Short mmCIF file of C-alpha atoms and ligand atoms in Angstrom, two decimals:
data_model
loop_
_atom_site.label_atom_id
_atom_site.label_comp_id
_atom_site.label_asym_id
_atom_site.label_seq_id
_atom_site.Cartn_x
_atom_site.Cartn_y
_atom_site.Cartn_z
CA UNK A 84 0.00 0.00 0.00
CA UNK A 85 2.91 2.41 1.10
CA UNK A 86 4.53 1.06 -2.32
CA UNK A 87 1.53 1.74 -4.49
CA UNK A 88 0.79 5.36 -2.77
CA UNK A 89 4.32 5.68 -3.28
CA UNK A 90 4.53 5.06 -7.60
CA UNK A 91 1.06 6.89 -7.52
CA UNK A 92 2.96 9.78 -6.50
CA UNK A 93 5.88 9.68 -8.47
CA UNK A 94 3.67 9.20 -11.74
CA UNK A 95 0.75 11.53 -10.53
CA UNK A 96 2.47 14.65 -9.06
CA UNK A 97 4.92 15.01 -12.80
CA UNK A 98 0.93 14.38 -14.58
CA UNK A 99 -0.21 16.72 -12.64
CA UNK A 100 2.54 19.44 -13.05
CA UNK A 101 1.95 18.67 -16.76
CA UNK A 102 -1.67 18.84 -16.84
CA UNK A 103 -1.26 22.48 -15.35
CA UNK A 104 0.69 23.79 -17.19
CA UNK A 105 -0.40 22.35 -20.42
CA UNK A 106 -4.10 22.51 -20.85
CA UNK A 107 -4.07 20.57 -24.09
CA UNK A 108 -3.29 17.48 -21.66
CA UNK A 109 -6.01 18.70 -19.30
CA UNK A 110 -8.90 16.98 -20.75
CA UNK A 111 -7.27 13.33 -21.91
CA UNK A 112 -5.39 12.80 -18.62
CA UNK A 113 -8.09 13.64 -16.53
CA UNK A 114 -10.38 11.91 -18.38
CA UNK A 115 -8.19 8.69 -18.73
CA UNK A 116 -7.55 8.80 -14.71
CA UNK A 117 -11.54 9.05 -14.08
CA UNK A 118 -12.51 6.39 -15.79
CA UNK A 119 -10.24 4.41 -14.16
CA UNK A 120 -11.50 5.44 -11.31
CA UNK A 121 -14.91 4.38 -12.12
CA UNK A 122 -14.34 0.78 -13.03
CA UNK A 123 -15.33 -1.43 -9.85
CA UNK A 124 -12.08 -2.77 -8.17
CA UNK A 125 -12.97 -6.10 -8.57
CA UNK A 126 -13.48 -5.31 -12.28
CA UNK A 127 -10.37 -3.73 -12.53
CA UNK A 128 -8.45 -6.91 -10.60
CA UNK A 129 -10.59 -8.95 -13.62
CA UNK A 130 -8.70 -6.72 -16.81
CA UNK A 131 -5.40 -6.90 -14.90
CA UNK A 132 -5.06 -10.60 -14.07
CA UNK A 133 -4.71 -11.44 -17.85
CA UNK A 134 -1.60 -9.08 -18.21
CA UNK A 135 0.18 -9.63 -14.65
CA UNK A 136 -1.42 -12.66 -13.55
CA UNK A 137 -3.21 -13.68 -9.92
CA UNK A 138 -0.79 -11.92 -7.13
CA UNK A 139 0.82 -8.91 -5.70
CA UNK A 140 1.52 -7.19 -9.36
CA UNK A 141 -2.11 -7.06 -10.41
CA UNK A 142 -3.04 -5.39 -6.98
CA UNK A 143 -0.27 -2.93 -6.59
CA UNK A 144 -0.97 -1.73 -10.54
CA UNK A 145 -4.73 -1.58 -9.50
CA UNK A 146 -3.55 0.67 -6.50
CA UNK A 147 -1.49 2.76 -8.38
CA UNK A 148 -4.24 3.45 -10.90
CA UNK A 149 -6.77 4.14 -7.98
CA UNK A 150 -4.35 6.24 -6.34
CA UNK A 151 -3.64 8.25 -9.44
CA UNK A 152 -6.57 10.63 -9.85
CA UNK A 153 -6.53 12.09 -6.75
CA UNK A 154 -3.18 12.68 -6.42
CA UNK A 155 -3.26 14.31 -10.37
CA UNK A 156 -6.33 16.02 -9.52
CA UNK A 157 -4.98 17.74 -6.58
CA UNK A 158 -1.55 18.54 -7.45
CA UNK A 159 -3.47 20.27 -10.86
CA UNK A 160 -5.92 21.93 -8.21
CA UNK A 161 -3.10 23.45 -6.35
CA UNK A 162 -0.74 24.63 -8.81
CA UNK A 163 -3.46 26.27 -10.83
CA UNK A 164 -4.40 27.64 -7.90
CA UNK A 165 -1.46 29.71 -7.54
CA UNK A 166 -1.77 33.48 -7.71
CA UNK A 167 -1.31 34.37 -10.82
CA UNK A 168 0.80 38.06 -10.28
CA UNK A 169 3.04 35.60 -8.29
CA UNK A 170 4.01 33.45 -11.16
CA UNK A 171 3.98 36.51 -13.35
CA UNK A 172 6.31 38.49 -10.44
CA UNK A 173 8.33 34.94 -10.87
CA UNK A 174 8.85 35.23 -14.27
CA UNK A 175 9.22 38.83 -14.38
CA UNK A 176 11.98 39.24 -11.68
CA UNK A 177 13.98 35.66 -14.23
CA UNK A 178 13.10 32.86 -12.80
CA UNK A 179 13.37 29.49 -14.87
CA UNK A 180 10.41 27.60 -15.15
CA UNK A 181 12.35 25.07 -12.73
CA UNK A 182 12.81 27.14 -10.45
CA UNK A 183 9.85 28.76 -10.22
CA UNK A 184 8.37 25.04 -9.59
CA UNK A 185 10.49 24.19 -7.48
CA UNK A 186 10.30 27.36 -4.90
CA UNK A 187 6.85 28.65 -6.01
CA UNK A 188 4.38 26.47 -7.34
CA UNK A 189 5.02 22.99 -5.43
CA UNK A 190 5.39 24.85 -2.43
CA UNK A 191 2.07 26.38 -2.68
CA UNK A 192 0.53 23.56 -3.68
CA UNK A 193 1.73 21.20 -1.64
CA UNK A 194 -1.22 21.47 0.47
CA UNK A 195 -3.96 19.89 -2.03
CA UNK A 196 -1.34 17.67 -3.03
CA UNK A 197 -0.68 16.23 0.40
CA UNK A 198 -4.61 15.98 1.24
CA UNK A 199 -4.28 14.13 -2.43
CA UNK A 200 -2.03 11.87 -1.04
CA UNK A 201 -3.85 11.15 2.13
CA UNK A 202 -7.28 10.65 0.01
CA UNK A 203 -5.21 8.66 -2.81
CA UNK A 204 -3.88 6.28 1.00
CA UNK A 205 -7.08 5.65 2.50
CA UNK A 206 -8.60 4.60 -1.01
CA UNK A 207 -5.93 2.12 -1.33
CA UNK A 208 -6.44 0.34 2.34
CA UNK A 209 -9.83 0.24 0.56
CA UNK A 210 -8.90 -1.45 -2.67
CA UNK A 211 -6.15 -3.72 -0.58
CA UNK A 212 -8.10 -5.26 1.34
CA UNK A 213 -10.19 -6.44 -1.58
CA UNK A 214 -7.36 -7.45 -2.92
CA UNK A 215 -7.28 -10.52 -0.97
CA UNK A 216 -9.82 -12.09 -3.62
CA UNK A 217 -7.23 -12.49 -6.19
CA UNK A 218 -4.75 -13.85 -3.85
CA UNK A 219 -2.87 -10.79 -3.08
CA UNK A 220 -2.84 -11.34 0.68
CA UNK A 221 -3.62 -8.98 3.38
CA UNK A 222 -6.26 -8.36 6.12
CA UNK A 223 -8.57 -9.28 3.26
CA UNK A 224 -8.16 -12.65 3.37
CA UNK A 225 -9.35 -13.47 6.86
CA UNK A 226 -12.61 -11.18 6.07
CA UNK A 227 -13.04 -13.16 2.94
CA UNK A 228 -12.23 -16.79 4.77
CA UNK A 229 -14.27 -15.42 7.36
CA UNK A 230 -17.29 -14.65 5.10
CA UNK A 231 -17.06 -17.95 3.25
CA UNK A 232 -17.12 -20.00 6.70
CA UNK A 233 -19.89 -17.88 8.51
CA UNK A 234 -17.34 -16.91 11.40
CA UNK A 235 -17.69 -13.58 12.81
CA UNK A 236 -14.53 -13.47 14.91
CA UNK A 237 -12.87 -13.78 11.80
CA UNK A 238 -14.56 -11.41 9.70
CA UNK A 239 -13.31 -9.02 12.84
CA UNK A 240 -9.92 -9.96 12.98
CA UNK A 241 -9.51 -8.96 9.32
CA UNK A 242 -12.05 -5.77 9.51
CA UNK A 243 -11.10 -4.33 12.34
CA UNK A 244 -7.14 -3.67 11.45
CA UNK A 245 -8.02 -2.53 7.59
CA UNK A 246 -10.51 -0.14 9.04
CA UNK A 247 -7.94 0.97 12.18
CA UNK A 248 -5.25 0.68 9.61
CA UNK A 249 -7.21 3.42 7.13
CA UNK A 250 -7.91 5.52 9.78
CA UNK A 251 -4.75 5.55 11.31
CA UNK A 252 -3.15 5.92 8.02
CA UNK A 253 -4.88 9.29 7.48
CA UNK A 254 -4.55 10.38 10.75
CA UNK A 255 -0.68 10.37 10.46
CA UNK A 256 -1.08 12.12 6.68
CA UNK A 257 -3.30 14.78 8.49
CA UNK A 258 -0.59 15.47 10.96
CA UNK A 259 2.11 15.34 8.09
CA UNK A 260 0.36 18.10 6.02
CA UNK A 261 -0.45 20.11 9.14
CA UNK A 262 3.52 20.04 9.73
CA UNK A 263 4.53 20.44 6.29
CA UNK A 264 2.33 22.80 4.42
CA UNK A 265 2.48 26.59 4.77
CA UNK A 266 -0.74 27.52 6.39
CA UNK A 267 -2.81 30.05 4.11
CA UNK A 268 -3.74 33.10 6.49
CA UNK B 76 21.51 54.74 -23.00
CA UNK B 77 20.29 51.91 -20.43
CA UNK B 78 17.26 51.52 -22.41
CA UNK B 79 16.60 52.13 -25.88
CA UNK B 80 13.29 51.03 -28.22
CA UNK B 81 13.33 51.44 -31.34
CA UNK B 82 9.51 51.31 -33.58
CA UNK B 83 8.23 48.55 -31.02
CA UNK B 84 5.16 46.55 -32.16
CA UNK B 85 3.08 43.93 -31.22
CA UNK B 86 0.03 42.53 -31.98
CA UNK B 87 -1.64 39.21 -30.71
CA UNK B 88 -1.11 36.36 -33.17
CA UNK B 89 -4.57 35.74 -35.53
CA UNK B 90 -6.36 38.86 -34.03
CA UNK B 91 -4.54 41.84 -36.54
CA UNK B 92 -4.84 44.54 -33.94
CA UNK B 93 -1.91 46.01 -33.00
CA UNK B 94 -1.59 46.55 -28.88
CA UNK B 95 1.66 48.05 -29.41
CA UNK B 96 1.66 50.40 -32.64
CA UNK B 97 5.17 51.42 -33.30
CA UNK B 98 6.28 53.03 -30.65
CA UNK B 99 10.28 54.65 -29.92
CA UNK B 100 11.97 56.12 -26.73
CA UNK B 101 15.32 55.82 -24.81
CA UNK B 102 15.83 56.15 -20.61
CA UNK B 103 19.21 56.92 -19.50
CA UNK B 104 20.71 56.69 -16.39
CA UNK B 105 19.23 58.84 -13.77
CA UNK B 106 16.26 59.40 -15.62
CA UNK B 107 12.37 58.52 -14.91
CA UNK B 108 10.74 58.11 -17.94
CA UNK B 109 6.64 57.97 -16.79
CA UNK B 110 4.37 56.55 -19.24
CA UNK B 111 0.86 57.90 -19.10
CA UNK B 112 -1.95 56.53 -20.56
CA UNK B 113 -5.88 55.21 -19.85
CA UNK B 114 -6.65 51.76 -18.90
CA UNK B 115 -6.15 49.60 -21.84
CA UNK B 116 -3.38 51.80 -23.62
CA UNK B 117 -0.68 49.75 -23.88
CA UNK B 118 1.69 50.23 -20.87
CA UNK B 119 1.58 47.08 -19.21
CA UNK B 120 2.03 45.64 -22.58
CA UNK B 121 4.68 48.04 -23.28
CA UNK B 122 6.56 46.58 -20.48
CA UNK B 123 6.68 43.52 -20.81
CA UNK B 124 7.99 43.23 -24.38
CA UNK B 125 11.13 45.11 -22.96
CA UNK B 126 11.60 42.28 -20.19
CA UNK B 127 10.70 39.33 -22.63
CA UNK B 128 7.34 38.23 -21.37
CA UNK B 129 5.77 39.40 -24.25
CA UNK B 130 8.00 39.09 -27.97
CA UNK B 131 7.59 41.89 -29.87
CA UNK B 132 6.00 41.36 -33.39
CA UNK B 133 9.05 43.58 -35.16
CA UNK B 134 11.31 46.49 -33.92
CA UNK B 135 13.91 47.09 -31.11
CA UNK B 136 14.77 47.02 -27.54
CA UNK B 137 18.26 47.32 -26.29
CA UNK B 138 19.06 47.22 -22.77
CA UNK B 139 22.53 48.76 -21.65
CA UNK B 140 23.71 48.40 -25.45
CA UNK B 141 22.92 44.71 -26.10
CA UNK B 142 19.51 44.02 -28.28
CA UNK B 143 17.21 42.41 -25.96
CA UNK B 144 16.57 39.06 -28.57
CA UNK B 145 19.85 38.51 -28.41
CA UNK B 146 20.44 37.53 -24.16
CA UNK B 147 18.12 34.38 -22.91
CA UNK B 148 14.88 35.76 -21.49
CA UNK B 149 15.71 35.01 -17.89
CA UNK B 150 19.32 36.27 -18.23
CA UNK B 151 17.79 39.43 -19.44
CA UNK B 152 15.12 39.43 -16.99
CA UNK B 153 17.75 39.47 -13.75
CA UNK B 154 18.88 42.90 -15.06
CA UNK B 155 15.64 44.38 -15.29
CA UNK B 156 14.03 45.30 -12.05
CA UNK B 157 10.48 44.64 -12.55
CA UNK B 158 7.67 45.78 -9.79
CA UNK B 159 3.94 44.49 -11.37
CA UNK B 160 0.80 46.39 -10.90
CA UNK B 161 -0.64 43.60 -8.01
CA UNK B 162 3.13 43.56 -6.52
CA UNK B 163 3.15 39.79 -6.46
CA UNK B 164 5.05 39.04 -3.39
CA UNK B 165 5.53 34.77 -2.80
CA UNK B 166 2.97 34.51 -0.15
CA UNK B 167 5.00 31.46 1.54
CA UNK B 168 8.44 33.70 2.11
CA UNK B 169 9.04 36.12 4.73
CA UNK B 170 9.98 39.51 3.60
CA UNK B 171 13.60 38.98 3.77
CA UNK B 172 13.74 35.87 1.82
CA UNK B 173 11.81 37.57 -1.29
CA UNK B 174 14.00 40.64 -1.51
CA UNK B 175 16.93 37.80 -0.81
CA UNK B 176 15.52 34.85 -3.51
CA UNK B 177 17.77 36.58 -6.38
CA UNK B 178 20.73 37.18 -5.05
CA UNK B 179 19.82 33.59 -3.41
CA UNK B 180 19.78 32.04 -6.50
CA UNK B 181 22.90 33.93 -7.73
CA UNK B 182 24.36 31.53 -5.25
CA UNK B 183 25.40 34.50 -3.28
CA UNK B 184 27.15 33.38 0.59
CA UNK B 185 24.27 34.10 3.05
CA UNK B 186 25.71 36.18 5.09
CA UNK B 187 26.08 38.66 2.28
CA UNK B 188 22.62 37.98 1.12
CA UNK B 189 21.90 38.81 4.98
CA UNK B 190 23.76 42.38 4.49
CA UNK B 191 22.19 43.07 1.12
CA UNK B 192 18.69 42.23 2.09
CA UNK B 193 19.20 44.78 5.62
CA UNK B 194 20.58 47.67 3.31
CA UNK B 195 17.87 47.15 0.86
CA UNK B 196 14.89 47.14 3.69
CA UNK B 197 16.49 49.88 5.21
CA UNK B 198 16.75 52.20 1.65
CA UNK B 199 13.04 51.27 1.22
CA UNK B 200 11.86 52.64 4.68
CA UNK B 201 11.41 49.47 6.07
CA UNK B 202 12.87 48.65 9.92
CA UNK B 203 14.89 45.57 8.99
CA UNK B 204 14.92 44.23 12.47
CA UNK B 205 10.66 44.24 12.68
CA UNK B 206 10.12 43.47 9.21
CA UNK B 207 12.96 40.90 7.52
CA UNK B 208 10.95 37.92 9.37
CA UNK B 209 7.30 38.98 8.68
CA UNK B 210 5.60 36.94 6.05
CA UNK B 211 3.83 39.72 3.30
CA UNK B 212 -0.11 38.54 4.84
CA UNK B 213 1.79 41.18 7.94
CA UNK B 214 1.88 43.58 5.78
CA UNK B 215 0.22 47.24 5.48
CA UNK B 216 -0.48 47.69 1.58
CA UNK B 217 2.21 50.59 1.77
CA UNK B 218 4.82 48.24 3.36
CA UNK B 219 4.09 45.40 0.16
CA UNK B 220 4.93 48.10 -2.15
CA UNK B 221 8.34 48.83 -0.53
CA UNK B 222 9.39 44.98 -0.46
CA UNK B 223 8.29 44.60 -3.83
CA UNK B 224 10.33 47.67 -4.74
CA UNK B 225 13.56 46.13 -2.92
CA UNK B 226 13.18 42.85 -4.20
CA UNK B 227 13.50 44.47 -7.52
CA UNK B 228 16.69 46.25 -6.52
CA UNK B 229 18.21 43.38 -5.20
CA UNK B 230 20.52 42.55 -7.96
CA UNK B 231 21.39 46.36 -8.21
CA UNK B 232 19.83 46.46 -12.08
CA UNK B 233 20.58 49.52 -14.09
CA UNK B 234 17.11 49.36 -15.23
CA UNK B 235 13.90 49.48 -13.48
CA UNK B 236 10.59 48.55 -14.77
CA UNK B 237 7.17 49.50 -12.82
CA UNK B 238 3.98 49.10 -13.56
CA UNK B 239 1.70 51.44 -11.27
CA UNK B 240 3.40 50.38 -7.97
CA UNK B 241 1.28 52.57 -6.16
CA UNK B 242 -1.48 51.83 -7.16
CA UNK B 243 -3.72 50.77 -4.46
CA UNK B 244 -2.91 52.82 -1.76
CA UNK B 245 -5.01 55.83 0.09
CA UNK B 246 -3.49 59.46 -1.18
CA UNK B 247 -1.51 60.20 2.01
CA UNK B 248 0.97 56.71 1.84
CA UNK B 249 0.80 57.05 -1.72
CA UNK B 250 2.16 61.04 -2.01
CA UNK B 251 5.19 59.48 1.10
CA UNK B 252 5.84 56.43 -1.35
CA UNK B 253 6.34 58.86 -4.24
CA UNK B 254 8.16 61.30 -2.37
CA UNK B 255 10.72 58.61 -1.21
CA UNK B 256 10.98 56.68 -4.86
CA UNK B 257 12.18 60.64 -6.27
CA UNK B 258 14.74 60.64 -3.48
CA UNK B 259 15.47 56.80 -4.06
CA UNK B 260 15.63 57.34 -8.19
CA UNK B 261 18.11 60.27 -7.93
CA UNK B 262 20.20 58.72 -5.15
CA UNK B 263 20.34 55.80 -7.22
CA UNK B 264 21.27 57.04 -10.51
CA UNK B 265 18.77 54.15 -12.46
CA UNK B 266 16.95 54.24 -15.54
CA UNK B 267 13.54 53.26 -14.54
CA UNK B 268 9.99 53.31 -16.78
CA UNK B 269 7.21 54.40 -14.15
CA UNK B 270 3.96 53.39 -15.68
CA UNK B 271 0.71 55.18 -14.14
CA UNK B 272 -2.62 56.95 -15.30
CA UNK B 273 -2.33 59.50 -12.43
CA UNK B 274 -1.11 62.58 -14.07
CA UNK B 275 0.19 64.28 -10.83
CA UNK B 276 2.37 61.21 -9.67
CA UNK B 277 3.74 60.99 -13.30
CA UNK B 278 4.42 65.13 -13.16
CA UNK B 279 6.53 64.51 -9.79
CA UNK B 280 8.46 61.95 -10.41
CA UNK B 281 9.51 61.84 -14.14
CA UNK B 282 11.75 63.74 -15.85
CA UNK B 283 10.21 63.06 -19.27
CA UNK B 284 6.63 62.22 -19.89
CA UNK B 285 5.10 59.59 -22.48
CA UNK B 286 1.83 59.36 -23.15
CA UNK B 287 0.15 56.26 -24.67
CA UNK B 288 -3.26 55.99 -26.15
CA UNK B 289 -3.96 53.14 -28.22
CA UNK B 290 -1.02 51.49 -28.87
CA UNK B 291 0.60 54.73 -30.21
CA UNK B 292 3.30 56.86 -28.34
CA UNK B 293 1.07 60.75 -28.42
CA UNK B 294 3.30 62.67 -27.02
CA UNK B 295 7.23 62.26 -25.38
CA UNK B 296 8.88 65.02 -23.63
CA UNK B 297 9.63 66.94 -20.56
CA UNK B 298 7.02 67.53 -17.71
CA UNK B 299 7.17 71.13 -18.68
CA UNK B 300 6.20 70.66 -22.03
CA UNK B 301 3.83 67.97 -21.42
CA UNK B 302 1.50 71.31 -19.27
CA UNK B 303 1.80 73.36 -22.12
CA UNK B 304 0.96 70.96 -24.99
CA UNK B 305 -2.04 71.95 -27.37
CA UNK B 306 -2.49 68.08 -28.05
CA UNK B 307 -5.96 67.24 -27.30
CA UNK B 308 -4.54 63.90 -25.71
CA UNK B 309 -3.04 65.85 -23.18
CA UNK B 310 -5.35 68.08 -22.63
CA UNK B 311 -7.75 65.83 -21.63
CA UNK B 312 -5.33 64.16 -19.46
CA UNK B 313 -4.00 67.67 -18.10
CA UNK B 314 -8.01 68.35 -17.43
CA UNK B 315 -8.18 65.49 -15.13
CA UNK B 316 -5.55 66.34 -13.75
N1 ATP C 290 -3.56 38.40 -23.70
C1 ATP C 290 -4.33 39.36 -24.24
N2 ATP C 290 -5.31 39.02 -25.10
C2 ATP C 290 -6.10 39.95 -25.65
N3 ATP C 290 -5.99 41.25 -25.42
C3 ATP C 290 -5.05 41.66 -24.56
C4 ATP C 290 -4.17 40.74 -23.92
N4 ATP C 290 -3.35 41.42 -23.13
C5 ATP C 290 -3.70 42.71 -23.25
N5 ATP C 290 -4.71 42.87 -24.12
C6 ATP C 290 -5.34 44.13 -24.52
O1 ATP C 290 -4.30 45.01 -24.83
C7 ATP C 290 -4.62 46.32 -24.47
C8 ATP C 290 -3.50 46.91 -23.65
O2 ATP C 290 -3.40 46.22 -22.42
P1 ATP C 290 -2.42 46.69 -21.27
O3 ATP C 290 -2.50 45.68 -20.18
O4 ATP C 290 -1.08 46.96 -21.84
O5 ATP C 290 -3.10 48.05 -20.80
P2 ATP C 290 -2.61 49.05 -19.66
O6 ATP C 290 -2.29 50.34 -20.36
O7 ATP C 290 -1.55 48.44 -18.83
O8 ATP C 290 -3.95 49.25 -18.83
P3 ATP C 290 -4.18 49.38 -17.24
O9 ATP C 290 -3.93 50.80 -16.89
O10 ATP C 290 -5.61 49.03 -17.06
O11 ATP C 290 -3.25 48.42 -16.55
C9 ATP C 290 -5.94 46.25 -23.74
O12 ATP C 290 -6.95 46.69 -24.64
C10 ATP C 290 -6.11 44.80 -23.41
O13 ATP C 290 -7.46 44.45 -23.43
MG1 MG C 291 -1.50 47.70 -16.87
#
């Protein structure tokens, strides 16, 4: 999960710098990374297993995909969002387009990009634990053993932890972006 | 001459109107050279095709000597001092780091970034020991356009650029601010262009006045001659006055 977050972000946050800052790639990307999201997770596990086969592969891709939108979205949201007499000053004053990324826009942004993150982390806990139906592993299995043999206690055991494990995961992503981000006002 | 432009014109690609309609002056050390002109006229426009954020259909700008095409935009850019009509300061940097961010990425040592960032609050009005860590939200309106003016100073350019930098301020700050930029100019010895559409700031502080109305340079010439001009441009400019 911390692996698929992980690739979600290194492909989403350089789609979403694009997507801002080309708006001919606004449309397609965003598109693409909707529908993905809309396809069912077990559907998705079903078009995957074909290319990567029953295992860990087809369920960290599926996370990745899942975690992609939001993180695109957001990092889009926020760098659009940035004043625009700030860029201009930016530009004006002969700063590169690097470094006016670098020191400007992700800096500002890295607000809605960090609650992307957190929403892109909790989605995947989601998806993971259903990923126990095509023989990924993880809490999923005992809720799906525990569904197919009627035993509560077992349904618990794997419940419990994916639903302490989602909230604690934002939890600690809430504190991260309170730390981190620049607070507006 | 620190600035010269030479029949400057632009026009939007696909839409044939020209925003900039051949237009020539030069700014030499020392001197103010205010542009005039209604909303819409041309100056922010104007502007920025001598800095590179706009490229100029045909003619040409030359800053200290060397044509303006010829130096990489940002290259060009770090010897212009630019202050933009909204001031633009980055929100998430105190004070001392946006008047220091140039010289900062010059790779300057800190500790003369430090010394240069104190001299340049303090030439601006500005207390550096209350203001260098305030971020700009703890900032009067007055006190914005004084960083913003330092940050553009920071590199010590020969040329300044601004574009109505007092522009939203109540009369009283505003007539101090001016008063202190005359002081500042002459001190300084810069060429700057001072763009505004308030005839008595552009009276006070330049020492030649160009007016622009559609695109089109009306009049250029001293403050003196700009009062006694017959042109009905700047008569109805001297009216509002
Ligand atoms: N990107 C653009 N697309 C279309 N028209 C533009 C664009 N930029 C500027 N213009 C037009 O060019 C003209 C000159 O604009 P400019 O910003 O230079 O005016 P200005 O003299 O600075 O006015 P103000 O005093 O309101 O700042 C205006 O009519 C404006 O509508
Ligand atoms: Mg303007």
């Amino acid at each position: 999960m911390a692996i698929s977050t992980g690739l979600a972000l290194l492909f989403g946050l350089p789609l979403g710098v694009l997507v801002a800052h080309h708006p001919a790639w606004r449309r397609p990307v965003l598109g693409l990374a909707n529908v993905f999201q809309t396809i069912p997770s077990l559907a998705l596990f079903g078009l995957l297993i074909p290319v990567f086969g029953i295992g860990a592969w087809t369920a960290i891709t599926a996370l990745v995909v899942y975690a992609l939108l939001p993180i695109v979205r957001n990092t889009y949201t926020g760098i659009a969002g940035v004043d625009a007499a700030v860029r201009e000053a930016g530009r004006g004053m002969g700063m590169t387009d690097g470094e006016l990324l670098r020191l400007v826009e992700l800096p500002l942004a890295a607000g809605f990009i960090l609650a992307g993150v957190r929403i892109a982390t909790v989605v995947s806990v989601g998806i993971a634990t259903i990923a126990a139906a095509i023989g990924a592993g993880g809490l999923g299995v005992y809720i799906f053993r525990g569904v197919a043999t009627v035993d509560n206690t077992l349904i618990l055991a794997g419940a419990i932890p994916a639903a302490l494990l989602a909230l604690l995961a934002d939890a600690l992503l809430g504190v991260v972006e309170r730390r981190l981000v620049w607070r507006q006002r | 001459m620190v600035l010269e432009v030479k029949d400057l014109r632009y026009h939007l690609p696909g839409n044939g109107r020209p925003l900039v309609d051949g237009i020539s002056f030069s700014v030499g050390a020392g001197e103010t050279l205010v542009m005039l002109g209604r909303s819409g006229a041309g100056k922010t426009t104007t502007l920025k095709l001598v800095n590179r954020l706009l490229e100029p259909s045909s003619g040409d700008v030359r800053v200290s000597g060397t044509p303006a095409h010829a130096v990489e935009p940002t290259k060009l850019r770090r010897r212009i001092g630019y202050v933009i009509q909204e001031i633009g300061l980055f929100p998430h940097f105190t004070v001392a780091a946006n008047v220091g961010l140039l010289p900062r990425l010059a790779r300057w040592p800190s500790d003369r970034i430090d010394a240069r960032v104190r001299e340049l609050l303090a030439l601006v009005g500005l207390e550096p020991a209350e203001f260098a860590a305030r971020f700009p939200h703890q900032l009067s309106g007055g006190q914005r356009q004084r960083v913003g003016v330092a940050r553009a100073l920071a590199l010590d350019p020969q040329l300044l650029l601004l574009d109505e930098p007092f522009g939203a301020l109540d009369p009283i700050t505003r007539l101090e601010l001016q008063r202190e930029f005359r002081a500042l100019a002459s001190k300084l010895g810069k060429a700057a262009v001072f763009v505004t559409h308030d005839v008595r700031e552009g009276l006070l502080l330049g020492t030649r006045i160009g007016l622009l109305d559609g695109g089109r340079l009306a009049f250029l010439g001293t403050p003196d001659d700009f009062r006694a001009s017959p042109q009905p441009e700047v008569r109805k400019f001297m009216e509002a006055a």
